[in-house]
Coordinates of C-alpha atoms in Angstrom, one line a residue:
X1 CA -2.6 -6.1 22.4
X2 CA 0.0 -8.9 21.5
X3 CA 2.6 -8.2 19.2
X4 CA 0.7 -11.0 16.8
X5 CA -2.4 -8.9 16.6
X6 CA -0.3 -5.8 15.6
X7 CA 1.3 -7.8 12.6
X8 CA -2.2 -9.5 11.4
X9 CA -3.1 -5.3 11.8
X10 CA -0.4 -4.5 10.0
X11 CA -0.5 -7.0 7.3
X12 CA -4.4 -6.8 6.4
X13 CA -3.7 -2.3 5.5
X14 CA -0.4 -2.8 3.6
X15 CA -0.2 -4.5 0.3
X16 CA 2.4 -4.6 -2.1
X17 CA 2.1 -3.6 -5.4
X18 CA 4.0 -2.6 -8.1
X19 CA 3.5 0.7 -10.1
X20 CA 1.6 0.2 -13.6
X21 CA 3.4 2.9 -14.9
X22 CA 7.3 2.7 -13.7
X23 CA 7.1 -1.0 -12.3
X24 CA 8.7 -0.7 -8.9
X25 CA 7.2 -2.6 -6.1
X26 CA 5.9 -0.7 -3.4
X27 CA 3.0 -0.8 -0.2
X28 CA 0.1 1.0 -1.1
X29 CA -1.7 2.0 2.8
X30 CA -5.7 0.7 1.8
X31 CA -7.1 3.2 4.1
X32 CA -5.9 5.9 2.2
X33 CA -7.8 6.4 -1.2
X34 CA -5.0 7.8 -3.1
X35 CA -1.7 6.3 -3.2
X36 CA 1.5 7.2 -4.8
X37 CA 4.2 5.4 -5.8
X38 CA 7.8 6.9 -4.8
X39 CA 9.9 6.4 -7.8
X40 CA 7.7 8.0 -10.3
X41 CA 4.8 9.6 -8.5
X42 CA 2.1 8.3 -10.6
X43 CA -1.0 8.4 -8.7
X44 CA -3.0 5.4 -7.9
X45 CA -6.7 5.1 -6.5
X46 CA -7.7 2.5 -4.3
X47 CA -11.2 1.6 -4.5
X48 CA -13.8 -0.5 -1.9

């Protein structure tokens, strides 16, 4: 595996987002159905 397919990997399960509740910016993981954000630790569900 090339170092390119790892980024396209990488880049497809990471997205940034930034917290409805505190508004800091932060990568949510999409395989994992419940995200929290880091600052404020308001819960956030990811759905399919």
């Amino acid at each position: 595996m090339t170092s390119i397919d790892r980024d396209i990997k990488k880049a497809i399960r990471y997205q940034e987002m930034y917290c409805p509740n505190c508004g800091k910016e932060f990568k949510i993981d999409l395989k994992k159905r419940k995200n929290k954000c880091p600052k404020c630790k308001f819960e956030i569900t990811v759905k399919k």
